[in-house]
Amino acid sequence: RDAAAETTFVIESNEKNLKIVTGELDLSRKQNGRLRENMEKLGEEFRKVVAEKNEVTTEIFSLKKSLQVLRAKADDALSEREYLVTSIQATEERAKIEKEAAEREIGRLERGLDEIEHELQEVKAQKQEVEVVEKVVEVEKIVEVEKVVERLAGGGEVMIEALKA
């Protein structure tokens, strides 16, 4: 009887343990199902993340290409700017040299003009002197003509006197 009671107790105890283990097994199966679902969801999320990563990688590659093009354009623009600055400086230097040459030429022409004005004044003074001399000569001619006329007139009177006598 003790042995049977002990066996019955062991069997009942094993049945309880079996029910517990079976419950735990069912619980583990449920958890495994949820884990599988979660793993599938994680797999989908992982595939989405990989697809997004690939898109981002493609976009980064495209941006790097665009950046290279922009750098090349910036280098070209910088070279063009440097060329223009150099060209402008050269033009300014030429303009400065030409301005100095023009100023020297203006100075030379002004001095020439001053000389011409001085010569013109001299010519005017000489012209006035010539006009005065011409007038003096004209007056002297008139005086001589008057003297000749007086002599002729005086000689005519002498002749008239001689003829009367």
PDB file of C-alpha atoms in Angstrom:
ATOM      1  CA  ARG A   1       0.000   0.000   0.000  1.00  0.00           C
ATOM      2  CA  ASP A   2       2.715   2.444   0.761  1.00  0.00           C
ATOM      3  CA  ALA A   3       4.399   1.553  -2.438  1.00  0.00           C
ATOM      4  CA  ALA A   4       1.143   1.909  -4.358  1.00  0.00           C
ATOM      5  CA  ALA A   5       0.420   5.195  -2.628  1.00  0.00           C
ATOM      6  CA  GLU A   6       3.919   6.327  -3.363  1.00  0.00           C
ATOM      7  CA  THR A   7       3.592   5.240  -7.006  1.00  0.00           C
ATOM      8  CA  THR A   8       0.217   6.963  -7.222  1.00  0.00           C
ATOM      9  CA  PHE A   9       1.773  10.072  -5.707  1.00  0.00           C
ATOM     10  CA  VAL A  10       4.706   9.926  -8.160  1.00  0.00           C
ATOM     11  CA  ILE A  11       2.294   9.381 -11.082  1.00  0.00           C
ATOM     12  CA  GLU A  12       0.080  12.265  -9.971  1.00  0.00           C
ATOM     13  CA  SER A  13       3.145  14.368  -9.391  1.00  0.00           C
ATOM     14  CA  ASN A  14       4.485  13.436 -12.864  1.00  0.00           C
ATOM     15  CA  GLU A  15       1.052  14.234 -14.394  1.00  0.00           C
ATOM     16  CA  LYS A  16       1.104  17.665 -12.708  1.00  0.00           C
ATOM     17  CA  ASN A  17       4.671  18.173 -13.923  1.00  0.00           C
ATOM     18  CA  LEU A  18       3.595  17.008 -17.398  1.00  0.00           C
ATOM     19  CA  LYS A  19       0.704  19.483 -17.378  1.00  0.00           C
ATOM     20  CA  ILE A  20       3.118  22.227 -16.273  1.00  0.00           C
ATOM     21  CA  VAL A  21       5.661  21.214 -18.912  1.00  0.00           C
ATOM     22  CA  THR A  22       2.880  20.936 -21.528  1.00  0.00           C
ATOM     23  CA  GLY A  23       1.650  24.414 -20.547  1.00  0.00           C
ATOM     24  CA  GLU A  24       5.153  25.753 -20.730  1.00  0.00           C
ATOM     25  CA  LEU A  25       5.602  23.977 -24.083  1.00  0.00           C
ATOM     26  CA  ASP A  26       2.383  25.584 -25.413  1.00  0.00           C
ATOM     27  CA  LEU A  27       3.580  28.915 -24.071  1.00  0.00           C
ATOM     28  CA  SER A  28       6.968  28.404 -25.734  1.00  0.00           C
ATOM     29  CA  ARG A  29       5.221  27.489 -29.001  1.00  0.00           C
ATOM     30  CA  LYS A  30       3.154  30.681 -28.791  1.00  0.00           C
ATOM     31  CA  GLN A  31       6.293  32.677 -27.994  1.00  0.00           C
ATOM     32  CA  ASN A  32       8.092  30.967 -30.890  1.00  0.00           C
ATOM     33  CA  GLY A  33       5.181  31.934 -33.175  1.00  0.00           C
ATOM     34  CA  ARG A  34       5.402  35.517 -32.002  1.00  0.00           C
ATOM     35  CA  LEU A  35       9.176  35.394 -32.379  1.00  0.00           C
ATOM     36  CA  ARG A  36       8.742  34.086 -35.944  1.00  0.00           C
ATOM     37  CA  GLU A  37       6.278  36.878 -36.709  1.00  0.00           C
ATOM     38  CA  ASN A  38       8.640  39.405 -35.172  1.00  0.00           C
ATOM     39  CA  MET A  39      11.558  37.913 -37.139  1.00  0.00           C
ATOM     40  CA  GLU A  40       9.518  38.172 -40.356  1.00  0.00           C
ATOM     41  CA  LYS A  41       8.618  41.782 -39.515  1.00  0.00           C
ATOM     42  CA  LEU A  42      12.276  42.479 -38.724  1.00  0.00           C
ATOM     43  CA  GLY A  43      13.244  40.847 -42.026  1.00  0.00           C
ATOM     44  CA  GLU A  44      10.800  43.096 -43.893  1.00  0.00           C
ATOM     45  CA  GLU A  45      12.079  46.121 -42.014  1.00  0.00           C
ATOM     46  CA  PHE A  46      15.653  45.043 -42.749  1.00  0.00           C
ATOM     47  CA  ARG A  47      14.868  44.706 -46.475  1.00  0.00           C
ATOM     48  CA  LYS A  48      13.243  48.172 -46.395  1.00  0.00           C
ATOM     49  CA  VAL A  49      16.292  49.606 -44.608  1.00  0.00           C
ATOM     50  CA  VAL A  50      18.621  47.938 -47.148  1.00  0.00           C
ATOM     51  CA  ALA A  51      16.512  49.349 -50.036  1.00  0.00           C
ATOM     52  CA  GLU A  52      16.582  52.819 -48.454  1.00  0.00           C
ATOM     53  CA  LYS A  53      20.338  52.464 -47.870  1.00  0.00           C
ATOM     54  CA  ASN A  54      20.778  51.597 -51.552  1.00  0.00           C
ATOM     55  CA  GLU A  55      18.670  54.627 -52.552  1.00  0.00           C
ATOM     56  CA  VAL A  56      20.716  56.834 -50.221  1.00  0.00           C
ATOM     57  CA  THR A  57      23.945  55.362 -51.617  1.00  0.00           C
ATOM     58  CA  THR A  58      22.734  56.075 -55.152  1.00  0.00           C
ATOM     59  CA  GLU A  59      21.764  59.615 -54.126  1.00  0.00           C
ATOM     60  CA  ILE A  60      25.162  60.126 -52.448  1.00  0.00           C
ATOM     61  CA  PHE A  61      26.896  58.922 -55.623  1.00  0.00           C
ATOM     62  CA  SER A  62      24.770  61.302 -57.689  1.00  0.00           C
ATOM     63  CA  LEU A  63      25.529  64.172 -55.290  1.00  0.00           C
ATOM     64  CA  LYS A  64      29.252  63.385 -55.463  1.00  0.00           C
ATOM     65  CA  LYS A  65      29.074  63.563 -59.272  1.00  0.00           C
ATOM     66  CA  SER A  66      27.177  66.850 -59.052  1.00  0.00           C
ATOM     67  CA  LEU A  67      29.748  68.144 -56.563  1.00  0.00           C
ATOM     68  CA  GLN A  68      32.559  67.216 -58.963  1.00  0.00           C
ATOM     69  CA  VAL A  69      30.788  69.071 -61.776  1.00  0.00           C
ATOM     70  CA  LEU A  70      30.239  72.091 -59.518  1.00  0.00           C
ATOM     71  CA  ARG A  71      33.882  72.047 -58.429  1.00  0.00           C
ATOM     72  CA  ALA A  72      34.973  71.933 -62.069  1.00  0.00           C
ATOM     73  CA  LYS A  73      32.654  74.851 -62.860  1.00  0.00           C
ATOM     74  CA  ALA A  74      33.937  76.747 -59.810  1.00  0.00           C
ATOM     75  CA  ASP A  75      37.529  76.118 -60.927  1.00  0.00           C
ATOM     76  CA  ASP A  76      36.633  77.330 -64.429  1.00  0.00           C
ATOM     77  CA  ALA A  77      34.922  80.403 -62.986  1.00  0.00           C
ATOM     78  CA  LEU A  78      37.928  81.097 -60.759  1.00  0.00           C
ATOM     79  CA  SER A  79      40.293  80.748 -63.710  1.00  0.00           C
ATOM     80  CA  GLU A  80      38.053  83.059 -65.767  1.00  0.00           C
ATOM     81  CA  ARG A  81      37.989  85.549 -62.889  1.00  0.00           C
ATOM     82  CA  GLU A  82      41.772  85.440 -62.589  1.00  0.00           C
ATOM     83  CA  TYR A  83      42.079  85.950 -66.354  1.00  0.00           C
ATOM     84  CA  LEU A  84      39.659  88.889 -66.215  1.00  0.00           C
ATOM     85  CA  VAL A  85      41.468  90.445 -63.251  1.00  0.00           C
ATOM     86  CA  THR A  86      44.782  90.094 -65.075  1.00  0.00           C
ATOM     87  CA  SER A  87      43.249  91.471 -68.258  1.00  0.00           C
ATOM     88  CA  ILE A  88      41.695  94.414 -66.400  1.00  0.00           C
ATOM     89  CA  GLN A  89      45.003  95.155 -64.675  1.00  0.00           C
ATOM     90  CA  ALA A  90      46.812  95.060 -68.014  1.00  0.00           C
ATOM     91  CA  THR A  91      44.152  97.314 -69.552  1.00  0.00           C
ATOM     92  CA  GLU A  92      44.417  99.735 -66.638  1.00  0.00           C
ATOM     93  CA  GLU A  93      48.213  99.782 -67.006  1.00  0.00           C
ATOM     94  CA  ARG A  94      47.923 100.434 -70.755  1.00  0.00           C
ATOM     95  CA  ALA A  95      45.341 103.163 -70.085  1.00  0.00           C
ATOM     96  CA  LYS A  96      47.661 104.738 -67.508  1.00  0.00           C
ATOM     97  CA  ILE A  97      50.584 104.685 -69.961  1.00  0.00           C
ATOM     98  CA  GLU A  98      48.399 106.084 -72.757  1.00  0.00           C
ATOM     99  CA  LYS A  99      47.052 108.775 -70.423  1.00  0.00           C
ATOM    100  CA  GLU A 100      50.579 109.808 -69.451  1.00  0.00           C
ATOM    101  CA  ALA A 101      51.585 109.875 -73.125  1.00  0.00           C
ATOM    102  CA  ALA A 102      48.468 111.921 -73.960  1.00  0.00           C
ATOM    103  CA  GLU A 103      49.245 114.338 -71.117  1.00  0.00           C
ATOM    104  CA  ARG A 104      52.814 114.724 -72.409  1.00  0.00           C
ATOM    105  CA  GLU A 105      51.456 115.302 -75.937  1.00  0.00           C
ATOM    106  CA  ILE A 106      48.937 117.857 -74.603  1.00  0.00           C
ATOM    107  CA  GLY A 107      51.782 119.632 -72.781  1.00  0.00           C
ATOM    108  CA  ARG A 108      53.886 119.623 -75.958  1.00  0.00           C
ATOM    109  CA  LEU A 109      50.932 120.936 -77.995  1.00  0.00           C
ATOM    110  CA  GLU A 110      50.191 123.623 -75.408  1.00  0.00           C
ATOM    111  CA  ARG A 111      53.830 124.753 -75.529  1.00  0.00           C
ATOM    112  CA  GLY A 112      53.626 124.730 -79.334  1.00  0.00           C
ATOM    113  CA  LEU A 113      50.414 126.732 -79.149  1.00  0.00           C
ATOM    114  CA  ASP A 114      52.072 129.222 -76.796  1.00  0.00           C
ATOM    115  CA  GLU A 115      54.953 129.568 -79.263  1.00  0.00           C
ATOM    116  CA  ILE A 116      52.495 130.028 -82.146  1.00  0.00           C
ATOM    117  CA  GLU A 117      50.573 132.664 -80.167  1.00  0.00           C
ATOM    118  CA  HIS A 118      53.856 134.430 -79.397  1.00  0.00           C
ATOM    119  CA  GLU A 119      54.852 134.317 -83.084  1.00  0.00           C
ATOM    120  CA  LEU A 120      51.354 135.536 -84.021  1.00  0.00           C
ATOM    121  CA  GLN A 121      51.761 138.494 -81.670  1.00  0.00           C
ATOM    122  CA  GLU A 122      55.136 139.211 -83.256  1.00  0.00           C
ATOM    123  CA  VAL A 123      53.613 138.970 -86.755  1.00  0.00           C
ATOM    124  CA  LYS A 124      50.775 141.300 -85.720  1.00  0.00           C
ATOM    125  CA  ALA A 125      53.295 143.773 -84.307  1.00  0.00           C
ATOM    126  CA  GLN A 126      55.338 143.543 -87.520  1.00  0.00           C
ATOM    127  CA  LYS A 127      52.163 143.995 -89.572  1.00  0.00           C
ATOM    128  CA  GLN A 128      51.323 147.103 -87.581  1.00  0.00           C
ATOM    129  CA  GLU A 129      54.850 148.371 -88.124  1.00  0.00           C
ATOM    130  CA  VAL A 130      54.527 147.669 -91.854  1.00  0.00           C
ATOM    131  CA  GLU A 131      51.174 149.461 -91.948  1.00  0.00           C
ATOM    132  CA  VAL A 132      52.713 152.432 -90.149  1.00  0.00           C
ATOM    133  CA  VAL A 133      55.671 152.420 -92.566  1.00  0.00           C
ATOM    134  CA  GLU A 134      53.278 152.117 -95.533  1.00  0.00           C
ATOM    135  CA  LYS A 135      51.290 155.084 -94.215  1.00  0.00           C
ATOM    136  CA  VAL A 136      54.506 157.048 -93.659  1.00  0.00           C
ATOM    137  CA  VAL A 137      55.636 156.154 -97.217  1.00  0.00           C
ATOM    138  CA  GLU A 138      52.229 157.142 -98.536  1.00  0.00           C
ATOM    139  CA  VAL A 139      52.396 160.454 -96.657  1.00  0.00           C
ATOM    140  CA  GLU A 140      55.949 161.050 -97.922  1.00  0.00           C
ATOM    141  CA  LYS A 141      54.797 160.378-101.508  1.00  0.00           C
ATOM    142  CA  ILE A 142      51.974 162.839-101.057  1.00  0.00           C
ATOM    143  CA  VAL A 143      54.406 165.388 -99.635  1.00  0.00           C
ATOM    144  CA  GLU A 144      56.803 164.848-102.573  1.00  0.00           C
ATOM    145  CA  VAL A 145      53.957 165.117-105.054  1.00  0.00           C
ATOM    146  CA  GLU A 146      52.908 168.342-103.343  1.00  0.00           C
ATOM    147  CA  LYS A 147      56.514 169.596-103.551  1.00  0.00           C
ATOM    148  CA  VAL A 148      56.653 168.690-107.233  1.00  0.00           C
ATOM    149  CA  VAL A 149      53.322 170.374-107.783  1.00  0.00           C
ATOM    150  CA  GLU A 150      54.581 173.435-105.887  1.00  0.00           C
ATOM    151  CA  ARG A 151      57.780 173.493-107.935  1.00  0.00           C
ATOM    152  CA  LEU A 152      55.808 173.072-111.065  1.00  0.00           C
ATOM    153  CA  ALA A 153      53.446 175.713-109.909  1.00  0.00           C
ATOM    154  CA  GLY A 154      56.355 177.919-108.846  1.00  0.00           C
ATOM    155  CA  GLY A 155      58.146 177.176-112.133  1.00  0.00           C
ATOM    156  CA  GLY A 156      54.956 177.921-113.968  1.00  0.00           C
ATOM    157  CA  GLU A 157      54.789 181.331-112.338  1.00  0.00           C
ATOM    158  CA  VAL A 158      58.388 181.974-113.310  1.00  0.00           C
ATOM    159  CA  MET A 159      57.532 181.007-116.849  1.00  0.00           C
ATOM    160  CA  ILE A 160      54.471 183.138-116.779  1.00  0.00           C
ATOM    161  CA  GLU A 161      56.627 186.015-115.513  1.00  0.00           C
ATOM    162  CA  ALA A 162      59.206 185.267-118.164  1.00  0.00           C
ATOM    163  CA  LEU A 163      56.598 185.216-120.826  1.00  0.00           C
ATOM    164  CA  LYS A 164      55.145 188.472-119.600  1.00  0.00           C
ATOM    165  CA  ALA A 165      58.490 190.087-119.693  1.00  0.00           C
TER     166      ALA A 165
END
